[in-house]
Amino acid sequence: MSNPLQELPSLPSFDRLEPEQVEPAIDAHLAACDAKLQSGLYQRGWDNAVAPLEEAQDRLSRAFSPVSHLNSVLSGPWRAPYEAALAKITNYWTELGQNRELYDLYRELAASADFASWPQARRKTIELALRDFHLGGVALEGDERTQFAANSRRLAELSSTFANNVLDATNAWTYRTEDESELTGLPDTAVETARAAAENRGERGWVITLDGPSYLAVMTHAENRDLRKMVHLAFVTRASEQGQHAGRFDNSAVMTEILALRAQQANLLGMNNYAERSLASKMAESNDVVLDFLHNLARRARPAAEREFAELQAFATEQLGLDQLEPWDIAWAAEKLKRERYAVSQEELRPYFPFPKVLKGMFAVVERLFGVTVEADSSVTVWHPDVEFFWLKRGGEKLAGFYLDPFAREKKRGGAWMDTVSTRRQGAEGLQLPVAYLVCNFSPPTGAKPSLLTHYEVTTLFHEFGHGLHHMLTRVDVGPVSGINGVAWDAVELPSQFLENWCWEPEAIAMISGHYESGEPLPEALLDKMLAAKNFQSAMFTVRQLEFALFDFQLHCREQGASAEDVQALLDQVRSEVAVVPVAPENRFQHSFSHIFAGGYAAGYYSYKWAEVLSADAFSLFEERGIFDQETGERFLRSILEQGGSRDALELFTEFRGRGPEIDALLRHSGIEA
């Protein structure tokens, strides 16, 4: 029987994929990679060694991509084959990173007389490879070399275990009621979603889950304080030793082992801590630079955040009868205050942001900015009926493609993300186009009513599409530095945060909004209120991000890792320094902090704020020249999106902006005094 993971058509054959195909396909691709490595070591040179090996590795990546993706969006039968493949692939990359012969080949190329005349993308590929060899332990000997490889394999296993525990803990908790009065205050869309959740389980009544849309609806709108408390505590104790499923999916030991192994990896490389190891591939120059950046922002933002929280507490006491705001009251009380102050709520905006209209409008915004069109292609096979496939075109020519999986469902990982299907590269068979996955977790359509988005969800969609554009609009043909590959991690959020700005511009809002029944535009009065409310509690949001970033970075500045108790103590300390809202004693946020324990943000969560400085400053040029100024859009396209990782991020930003980044635009956009 044919195996689509070995054949590798240009797009994955999701209608033919089966879990049992994974292991033989991955084994075959790994064998091909090893064969190319061995032949390249004897033939040398870019064309004979580097390019053939990179092509074989690209095929391995394309085979693993749908497996990894299906594990995230369907889980179930894909978990075991994903984990088995991950272990083999991790082992391959670990051994490759310690291959002295290959390292010597790259050093030989970098030292060759004609290296300076090589194309920029090839030079950058070699430079980044040499950096990664050092970070992969190529210089280690004996027991240290063996230990480093074993640690790498174990870390991959632990990251997967952490993510699985969070997903399983999220899916394990539900609350069912047959008394609709318990749901008083919830928007109709949330009530209907809860009813559908019960129906899907073959049960009567309504089911609340910990999926994003369900959780946020309860925390923001439920009048039932006991319900808010129950759902909040279930959410913040996921995958920990607390809560209803205490210990069942507990990430305490997983977290501790991850931190110990990361610290040991850094020490083996001659570094003081894992934060130093992390910064080796980022824009920020040192631990002190990052900590100074975060503390400086905290000093500016916390006074405003304290004022915002004091206002909220006073409002809760005077208007809501709450002498003390508890953690499960914050979002609910904030929504009440926002509605009183600005006479606007996210639920009031929902009818004007039906998902199909927002999507079509977003495509129109991108067309005006970058001259590209988006066309759906229903002939491409997908993994779920909710999913659509689109081509990105310019002048009728296909530039790239992407899958869009927008709605929340059971067994799908929470959150929103972009991932790669394939990377733009020039190979033996011609030019390979970049293809991306874009995944969100919006409330699904119910009955004849389309999915209706909050404005926050609209910005999430723009954010992920910004990542997608960075991957898809690259003009670089060398895989390791094409699209998002090779981009400094603290600059990778620049295009995503940059695109969010159009969600707040009246000219663009007119393109992405329209009442789902009548098609009428967002009323001017409602638009004015929405824009006036833009920076409502923005300082509280900023210090919340700084809490996560400081916790993450300081945690990875330790030389020896940390116990679960140490982790909690550090988080408590950071909260005492920057946080302004109360936290439940049972709160175990760190146990589900997948960004740093199961994603790529370890000692890198600060990147969101770092890149926000870049994105706000970049957008300020559009503010000066017009938000759809063609020349400025073309300049951003040429200097940032098309360059991928082929040049340093700071160099590219400076080329676009005409100077280095400045923080003033971020403070202004956030409503915080410069």
XYZ file of C-alpha atoms in Angstrom:
674
model
C 0.000 0.000 0.000
C 1.307 3.472 -0.852
C 2.370 5.788 1.961
C 1.645 9.503 1.386
C 4.176 10.426 4.082
C 6.880 8.841 1.951
C 5.559 10.004 -1.425
C 5.183 13.599 -0.192
C 2.827 15.219 -2.681
C 3.057 19.029 -2.727
C 0.251 19.190 -0.140
C -0.404 16.522 2.533
C -3.003 13.919 1.566
C -5.097 14.282 4.705
C -7.757 11.966 3.287
C -5.191 9.122 3.025
C -3.158 9.626 6.216
C -3.211 6.843 8.820
C -1.307 6.611 12.133
C 0.400 3.344 11.130
C 2.067 5.114 8.180
C 4.123 7.364 10.435
C 6.911 5.090 11.669
C 7.936 3.522 8.331
C 7.872 6.917 6.605
C 9.975 8.650 9.270
C 12.438 5.747 9.278
C 12.797 6.001 5.500
C 13.365 9.766 5.574
C 15.911 9.475 8.383
C 17.781 6.835 6.377
C 17.767 9.157 3.345
C 19.138 12.002 5.479
C 21.932 9.765 6.738
C 22.792 8.637 3.193
C 23.024 12.256 1.988
C 25.179 13.122 4.984
C 27.649 10.323 4.271
C 27.931 11.108 0.568
C 28.271 14.829 1.268
C 31.166 14.322 3.645
C 33.171 12.887 0.778
C 32.076 15.196 -2.039
C 32.158 18.495 -0.047
C 30.945 21.906 -1.245
C 27.526 23.565 -1.163
C 26.100 21.796 -4.233
C 27.458 18.359 -3.368
C 27.048 18.335 0.407
C 24.942 21.132 1.925
C 22.132 21.353 -0.646
C 21.426 17.577 -0.939
C 21.432 17.144 2.841
C 19.144 20.146 3.326
C 16.775 18.737 0.698
C 16.577 15.384 2.495
C 15.972 17.186 5.797
C 13.232 19.250 4.190
C 11.474 16.038 3.121
C 11.770 14.746 6.691
C 10.240 17.986 7.967
C 7.388 17.816 5.446
C 6.636 14.221 6.470
C 6.592 15.032 10.183
C 4.624 18.265 9.784
C 1.132 16.742 9.263
C 1.787 14.195 12.029
C 2.692 16.898 14.524
C -0.218 19.004 13.339
C -2.814 16.246 13.623
C -1.590 15.507 17.134
C -2.407 19.134 18.013
C -5.798 19.448 16.310
C -7.212 15.910 16.625
C -5.013 14.217 19.268
C -6.384 10.712 19.993
C -4.842 8.128 17.653
C -2.069 10.506 16.535
C -0.449 10.937 19.940
C 1.502 7.663 20.104
C 2.904 7.796 16.530
C 3.742 11.480 16.998
C 5.696 10.795 20.183
C 7.529 7.834 18.633
C 8.491 9.923 15.581
C 9.472 12.888 17.750
C 11.890 10.715 19.720
C 13.605 9.487 16.541
C 13.787 12.954 14.976
C 15.136 14.497 18.180
C 17.812 11.816 18.283
C 18.733 12.541 14.661
C 19.137 16.293 15.187
C 21.027 15.772 18.424
C 23.545 13.444 16.764
C 23.833 15.741 13.743
C 24.551 18.713 16.006
C 27.505 16.802 17.428
C 28.867 15.536 14.111
C 32.446 16.823 13.983
C 32.976 15.897 10.331
C 29.968 17.903 9.216
C 31.005 20.770 11.485
C 34.464 20.767 9.895
C 32.857 20.812 6.445
C 30.845 23.935 7.344
C 33.931 25.590 8.854
C 35.854 24.770 5.699
C 33.168 26.430 3.578
C 33.090 29.537 5.804
C 36.865 29.854 5.531
C 36.995 29.360 1.745
C 38.434 32.148 -0.397
C 35.177 32.764 -2.288
C 32.824 32.656 0.738
C 32.450 36.446 0.828
C 31.080 36.400 -2.738
C 28.429 33.757 -2.003
C 24.746 34.787 -2.134
C 23.636 36.344 1.163
C 21.168 33.546 2.005
C 23.824 30.828 1.605
C 26.324 32.736 3.741
C 23.719 33.241 6.464
C 22.812 29.541 6.344
C 26.425 28.561 7.006
C 26.816 31.156 9.784
C 23.656 29.992 11.560
C 24.663 26.345 11.142
C 28.015 27.010 12.821
C 26.225 28.774 15.691
C 23.844 25.842 16.062
C 26.727 23.344 16.045
C 28.160 25.120 19.072
C 24.746 25.148 20.772
C 24.340 21.472 19.873
C 27.459 20.501 21.827
C 29.799 19.788 18.921
C 32.824 20.660 21.066
C 31.915 18.298 23.908
C 33.924 15.154 24.594
C 33.304 11.776 26.232
C 30.737 11.599 29.022
C 29.698 15.227 28.568
C 28.896 14.568 24.921
C 26.842 11.491 25.815
C 25.041 13.356 28.601
C 24.163 16.280 26.337
C 22.621 13.949 23.744
C 20.631 12.046 26.384
C 19.370 15.317 27.866
C 18.212 16.544 24.455
C 16.196 13.405 23.873
C 14.665 13.541 27.348
C 13.739 17.225 26.988
C 11.780 16.479 23.826
C 9.864 13.741 25.650
C 9.147 15.996 28.614
C 7.872 18.874 26.476
C 5.422 16.522 24.797
C 4.335 15.115 28.179
C 3.770 18.627 29.536
C 1.547 19.568 26.581
C -0.376 16.292 26.799
C -1.039 16.795 30.511
C -2.436 20.284 29.876
C -4.669 19.044 27.048
C -5.888 16.037 29.036
C -6.547 18.137 32.139
C -8.483 20.658 30.055
C -10.608 17.941 28.444
C -11.177 16.048 31.711
C -13.110 18.851 33.427
C -16.699 19.741 32.550
C -19.670 21.110 34.449
C -23.193 20.128 33.402
C -26.371 21.790 34.552
C -30.034 21.405 33.652
C -30.863 24.722 35.315
C -30.470 27.473 32.718
C -30.703 30.145 35.420
C -27.170 29.170 36.460
C -26.017 30.629 33.142
C -27.630 34.038 33.657
C -25.559 36.775 32.054
C -23.902 34.536 29.483
C -24.343 35.735 25.887
C -26.729 33.768 23.690
C -23.805 32.431 21.664
C -22.159 30.993 24.803
C -25.418 29.451 26.026
C -25.987 27.869 22.632
C -22.407 26.541 22.588
C -22.964 25.012 26.044
C -26.188 23.400 24.871
C -24.414 21.997 21.789
C -21.609 20.662 24.014
C -24.163 18.744 26.070
C -25.905 17.458 22.962
C -22.589 16.251 21.488
C -22.077 14.205 24.660
C -25.563 12.740 24.467
C -26.583 14.640 27.606
C -29.371 17.022 28.565
C -28.953 20.614 29.627
C -25.810 22.695 29.189
C -22.115 21.810 29.524
C -19.386 24.289 30.462
C -15.837 23.311 29.474
C -12.368 24.806 29.939
C -11.959 25.479 26.212
C -11.109 29.134 25.605
C -14.489 30.449 24.377
C -16.446 28.649 27.115
C -14.059 29.664 29.916
C -13.856 33.318 28.852
C -17.626 33.629 28.467
C -18.181 32.454 32.039
C -15.410 34.593 33.549
C -16.538 37.728 31.711
C -20.318 37.474 31.839
C -21.704 34.922 34.301
C -23.723 36.627 37.074
C -23.436 33.428 39.127
C -20.387 34.129 41.320
C -20.160 30.510 42.474
C -20.028 29.356 38.857
C -17.269 31.871 38.087
C -15.282 30.685 41.105
C -15.663 27.010 40.220
C -14.659 27.477 36.578
C -11.773 29.821 37.439
C -10.277 27.433 40.004
C -10.658 24.506 37.604
C -8.794 26.484 34.928
C -5.906 27.782 37.063
C -5.261 24.402 38.705
C -5.053 22.398 35.476
C -2.250 19.820 35.344
C -1.244 20.426 38.975
C -1.488 18.966 42.461
C -4.526 21.177 43.124
C -8.143 21.077 41.995
C -10.678 18.387 41.160
C -8.147 16.224 39.300
C -5.275 16.937 41.724
C -2.230 14.861 40.840
C -3.849 13.048 37.908
C -2.171 15.133 35.192
C 0.344 16.835 37.486
C 3.149 18.685 35.691
C 5.141 19.406 38.885
C 7.806 16.744 38.351
C 7.832 17.348 34.578
C 8.512 21.047 35.097
C 11.262 20.380 37.637
C 13.047 17.905 35.385
C 12.800 20.216 32.360
C 14.411 23.075 34.306
C 17.179 20.859 35.686
C 18.025 19.469 32.260
C 17.999 22.907 30.598
C 20.355 24.259 33.249
C 22.621 21.256 32.793
C 22.640 21.704 28.998
C 23.717 25.319 29.403
C 26.424 24.372 31.902
C 27.754 21.690 29.554
C 28.088 24.392 26.886
C 30.123 26.547 29.279
C 27.277 28.980 29.988
C 26.072 30.142 33.383
C 22.379 29.410 32.807
C 19.785 28.530 30.209
C 18.867 32.182 29.643
C 22.328 32.725 28.144
C 21.809 29.676 25.936
C 18.452 31.082 24.803
C 19.832 34.515 23.916
C 22.470 33.001 21.638
C 19.805 32.954 18.891
C 18.025 36.219 19.714
C 18.410 39.959 19.145
C 18.895 40.832 22.828
C 22.582 40.881 23.703
C 22.606 39.685 27.328
C 20.531 38.662 30.343
C 20.990 42.136 31.830
C 19.664 43.788 28.663
C 16.465 41.722 28.834
C 15.956 42.234 32.570
C 16.606 45.980 32.270
C 14.110 46.156 29.396
C 11.406 44.351 31.384
C 12.012 46.234 34.643
C 12.024 49.562 32.788
C 8.639 48.765 31.235
C 7.330 47.612 34.620
C 8.411 50.869 36.268
C 6.529 52.832 33.626
C 3.414 50.659 33.551
C 2.807 49.638 37.177
C 1.698 53.053 38.549
C -0.936 53.236 35.798
C -1.922 49.609 36.453
C -2.354 50.360 40.173
C -4.623 53.298 39.341
C -6.663 51.129 36.972
C -7.124 48.407 39.595
C -8.043 50.937 42.299
C -10.736 52.290 39.965
C -12.030 48.760 39.393
C -12.117 47.986 43.125
C -13.955 51.248 43.880
C -16.488 50.501 41.131
C -16.987 46.946 42.411
C -17.605 48.214 45.936
C -19.893 51.091 45.029
C -21.809 49.611 42.083
C -21.561 45.826 42.364
C -21.686 45.335 46.128
C -18.332 43.529 46.287
C -16.175 44.663 49.201
C -13.300 42.518 47.963
C -12.514 41.637 44.354
C -11.566 37.978 44.060
C -9.643 36.536 41.078
C -12.892 35.175 39.590
C -14.462 38.642 39.769
C -11.840 40.610 37.825
C -12.928 40.001 34.210
C -16.635 40.194 35.150
C -16.281 43.476 37.044
C -14.009 44.915 34.341
C -16.622 44.185 31.694
C -19.259 45.951 33.822
C -17.020 48.994 34.296
C -16.109 49.092 30.626
C -19.760 48.964 29.656
C -20.657 51.757 32.084
C -17.741 53.973 31.069
C -17.849 53.424 27.312
C -21.308 51.850 26.835
C -19.682 49.088 24.803
C -18.917 45.404 25.356
C -17.288 42.660 23.349
C -20.674 40.911 23.140
C -22.285 44.036 21.714
C -19.614 44.085 19.019
C -19.911 40.378 18.123
C -22.861 40.696 15.683
C -20.769 43.127 13.611
C -17.802 40.764 13.299
C -19.134 37.578 11.668
C -16.183 35.354 10.872
C -16.773 35.192 7.063
C -16.894 39.001 6.843
C -13.804 39.473 9.014
C -11.875 36.936 6.948
C -12.832 38.517 3.618
C -12.012 41.977 4.968
C -8.645 40.871 6.329
C -7.725 39.512 2.919
C -8.726 42.868 1.389
C -6.535 44.742 3.895
C -3.541 42.591 2.993
C -4.225 43.051 -0.715
C -4.111 46.842 -0.324
C -0.955 46.676 1.783
C 1.104 44.120 -0.112
C -0.573 43.609 -3.492
C -1.509 39.949 -2.937
C -4.894 38.252 -3.349
C -6.320 35.239 -1.485
C -8.397 32.528 -3.198
C -10.102 29.519 -1.623
C -9.493 26.081 -3.135
C -12.093 23.493 -2.117
C -10.336 20.719 -4.075
C -7.567 20.440 -1.435
C -8.195 17.697 1.141
C -8.395 18.754 4.817
C -8.575 17.030 8.241
C -11.932 18.438 9.439
C -15.037 19.968 7.823
C -14.277 23.322 9.513
C -10.969 23.666 7.669
C -10.465 25.639 4.442
C -7.466 25.922 2.138
C -6.407 29.129 0.365
C -3.828 30.219 -2.201
C -1.942 33.493 -1.907
C -1.430 35.030 -5.365
C 0.067 38.047 -7.079
C -0.855 38.769 -10.681
C -2.526 35.371 -10.931
C 0.686 33.561 -9.900
C 0.606 31.290 -6.843
C 3.026 32.503 -4.178
C 2.005 30.299 -1.251
C -0.877 28.432 0.386
C -2.395 28.030 3.834
C -4.895 25.939 5.768
C -7.238 27.748 8.159
C -8.733 25.822 11.111
C -10.666 28.523 12.994
C -13.025 26.953 15.538
C -12.710 25.340 18.979
C -13.617 21.677 19.384
C -12.907 18.791 21.707
C -9.428 17.198 21.513
C -7.995 20.257 19.797
C -5.196 22.099 21.581
C -6.269 25.500 22.900
C -4.903 28.856 21.805
C -3.939 30.115 18.359
C -0.837 29.451 16.302
C 0.835 29.340 12.909
C 2.971 26.390 11.834
C 4.676 25.347 8.616
C 3.612 22.696 6.129
C 6.436 23.422 3.708
C 9.082 26.094 3.251
C 9.964 28.074 0.143
C 13.166 26.652 -1.291
C 14.798 25.973 -4.637
C 15.385 22.248 -4.901
C 16.293 19.597 -7.440
C 12.660 19.445 -8.578
C 12.214 23.211 -8.873
C 10.800 25.905 -6.610
C 8.835 24.646 -3.605
C 6.144 27.050 -2.436
C 5.655 27.887 1.249
C 2.493 26.548 2.875
C 1.261 27.259 6.414
C -1.263 26.082 9.000
C -3.242 28.869 10.733
C -5.133 27.630 13.792
C -7.527 29.470 16.143
C -10.157 28.469 18.694
C -13.142 30.735 18.030
C -16.723 29.871 18.939
C -18.104 27.707 16.120
C -21.239 28.557 14.097
C -24.485 27.439 15.726
C -27.456 26.511 13.562
C -27.884 29.112 10.838
C -25.854 31.697 12.760
C -22.213 32.145 11.681
C -19.339 32.300 14.121
C -19.418 35.788 15.660
C -16.085 37.137 16.872
C -15.232 39.484 19.677
C -12.906 42.286 18.601
C -10.205 40.597 20.669
C -10.646 37.480 18.513
C -10.434 39.632 15.385
C -6.987 40.834 16.494
C -6.006 37.207 17.184
C -6.882 36.275 13.593
C -4.859 39.204 12.238
C -1.967 38.252 14.520
C -1.749 34.686 13.245
C -2.152 35.808 9.636
C 0.772 38.184 10.197
C 2.897 35.189 11.154
C 1.589 33.408 8.074
C 2.534 36.308 5.780
C 6.061 36.308 7.201
C 6.334 32.640 6.254
C 4.518 32.874 2.915
C 5.723 36.135 1.354
C 9.423 35.376 1.627
C 11.455 35.585 -1.588
C 14.389 33.656 -0.123
C 14.980 30.329 -1.872
C 17.335 28.723 0.690
C 15.263 26.725 3.172
C 17.133 27.297 6.478
C 16.724 31.104 6.171
C 13.445 31.228 4.226
C 10.272 32.647 5.792
C 10.389 32.463 9.580
C 13.413 30.135 9.501
C 16.533 31.714 10.926
C 14.658 34.776 12.240
C 15.761 35.855 15.732
C 13.069 34.599 18.116
C 12.549 38.005 19.725
C 11.841 39.493 16.279
C 9.536 36.746 15.018
C 6.467 38.440 16.561
C 7.093 41.679 14.629
C 4.908 40.918 11.539
C 2.116 39.378 13.640
C 1.817 42.251 16.110
C 2.295 44.729 13.274
C -0.769 43.470 11.377
C -2.954 43.780 14.502
C -2.786 47.581 14.193
C -5.256 47.589 11.271
C -7.945 46.152 13.584
C -8.071 49.580 15.246
C -8.149 51.789 12.146
C -11.640 53.025 11.091
C -10.848 52.647 7.382
C -9.868 49.009 7.888
C -12.650 48.290 10.398
C -15.160 49.249 7.701
C -13.680 46.443 5.580
C -13.814 43.718 8.259
C -17.182 44.465 9.901
C -20.866 44.273 9.002
C -23.906 42.987 10.891
C -24.322 39.256 10.322
C -28.039 39.613 9.513
C -28.401 42.984 7.799
C -24.871 43.616 6.595
C -25.082 47.116 8.062
C -21.708 48.656 8.944
C -20.588 49.054 12.531
C -22.506 52.160 13.715
C -20.273 55.198 14.099
C -21.308 55.659 17.726
C -20.342 52.063 18.528
C -17.078 52.436 16.617
C -16.231 55.595 18.567
C -16.907 53.802 21.852
C -14.783 50.819 20.805
C -11.860 53.062 19.876
C -12.270 55.091 23.074
C -12.122 51.841 25.051
C -8.994 50.613 23.231
C -6.648 51.297 26.145
C -9.113 50.319 28.874
C -6.961 48.632 31.533
C -4.059 48.409 29.068
C -1.568 48.997 31.885
C -3.065 46.042 33.811
C -2.667 43.929 30.682
C 0.922 45.133 30.247
C 1.992 44.219 33.787
C 0.315 40.820 33.330
C 2.556 40.169 30.319
C 5.561 41.469 32.236
C 4.718 39.078 35.087
C 4.920 36.136 32.680
C 8.068 37.441 30.998
C 9.987 38.203 34.200
C 8.962 34.890 35.756
C 10.111 32.984 32.674
C 13.408 34.812 32.285
C 14.411 34.813 35.952
C 13.462 31.138 36.199
C 15.952 30.368 33.428
C 18.658 32.616 34.898
C 19.196 30.050 37.664
C 22.314 27.917 37.429
C 20.748 24.701 38.739
C 17.102 24.688 37.763
C 14.349 24.777 40.402
C 12.011 22.559 42.400
C 8.256 22.964 42.088
C 8.361 24.875 45.398
C 11.133 27.154 44.085
C 9.100 27.826 40.934
C 6.086 28.825 43.003
C 8.217 31.026 45.282
C 9.719 32.850 42.287
C 6.313 33.401 40.712
C 5.030 34.779 44.033
C 8.035 37.113 44.219
C 7.555 38.400 40.657
C 3.862 38.973 41.326
C 4.701 41.000 44.430
C 6.934 43.217 42.284
C 4.732 43.810 39.226
C 1.230 42.325 39.578
C -1.741 44.369 40.780
C -4.620 41.842 40.717
C -5.299 39.183 43.396
C -4.357 35.549 42.784
C -6.028 32.521 44.347
C -3.732 30.519 46.683
C -4.535 27.409 44.617
C -3.434 29.091 41.370
C -0.859 26.959 39.538
C -0.532 28.978 36.340
C 2.986 27.638 35.786
C 1.697 24.066 35.435
C -0.053 24.972 32.170
C 2.448 27.593 30.908
C 2.974 25.656 27.682
C 4.735 28.561 25.957
C 7.860 27.979 28.044
C 7.580 24.298 28.958
C 6.198 22.838 25.727
C 6.781 25.567 23.137
C 9.685 27.631 21.885
C 9.506 30.480 24.403
C 11.762 29.257 27.230
C 13.702 32.339 28.425
C 12.007 34.023 25.485
C 8.536 35.073 26.592
C 9.910 38.624 26.779
C 9.948 38.439 22.967
C 6.289 39.493 22.837
C 7.045 42.843 24.452
C 10.396 43.207 22.681
C 8.763 42.689 19.292
C 5.866 44.954 20.291
C 8.358 47.831 20.461
C 9.396 46.985 16.889
C 5.839 46.558 15.604
C 4.512 49.776 17.175
C 7.482 51.737 15.847
C 7.078 50.192 12.382
C 3.362 51.040 12.314
C 4.103 54.631 13.342
C 5.536 55.152 9.840
C 2.119 54.209 8.398
C 0.515 56.624 10.860
C 2.713 59.348 9.417
C 2.144 58.476 5.750
C -1.300 56.830 5.666
C -2.318 53.358 6.828
C -2.683 52.110 3.244
C 0.231 54.075 1.811
C 1.375 51.878 -1.056
C 5.029 52.881 -0.944
C 5.295 52.189 2.799
C 3.536 48.826 2.429
C 5.912 47.892 -0.365
C 8.839 48.938 1.804
C 7.692 46.725 4.704
C 7.189 43.863 2.273
C 10.665 44.223 0.741
C 12.606 44.943 3.950
C 10.876 42.624 6.441
C 8.507 40.023 4.979
C 10.489 38.994 1.910
C 13.864 38.742 3.635
C 13.066 35.898 6.054
C 16.053 35.040 8.225
C 18.623 35.821 5.519
C 19.726 39.026 7.285
C 19.864 40.192 10.901
C 16.544 41.439 12.281
C 17.909 44.756 13.550
C 19.507 45.466 10.171
C 16.187 44.802 8.410
C 14.193 46.935 10.841
C 16.648 49.813 10.459
C 16.424 49.501 6.667
C 12.629 49.813 6.865
C 12.382 52.538 9.495
C 15.486 54.529 8.555
C 16.749 54.304 12.142
C 16.899 51.937 15.113
C 13.776 51.064 17.152
C 12.334 53.508 19.716
C 9.922 52.714 22.552
C 7.768 55.881 22.377
C 5.210 54.489 19.896
C 4.523 51.450 22.095
C 3.912 53.608 25.156
C 1.646 55.904 23.135
C -0.324 53.022 21.596
C -0.766 51.520 25.074
C -1.961 54.771 26.614
C 1.031 54.844 28.969
C 2.894 58.122 29.262
C 6.290 58.175 27.544
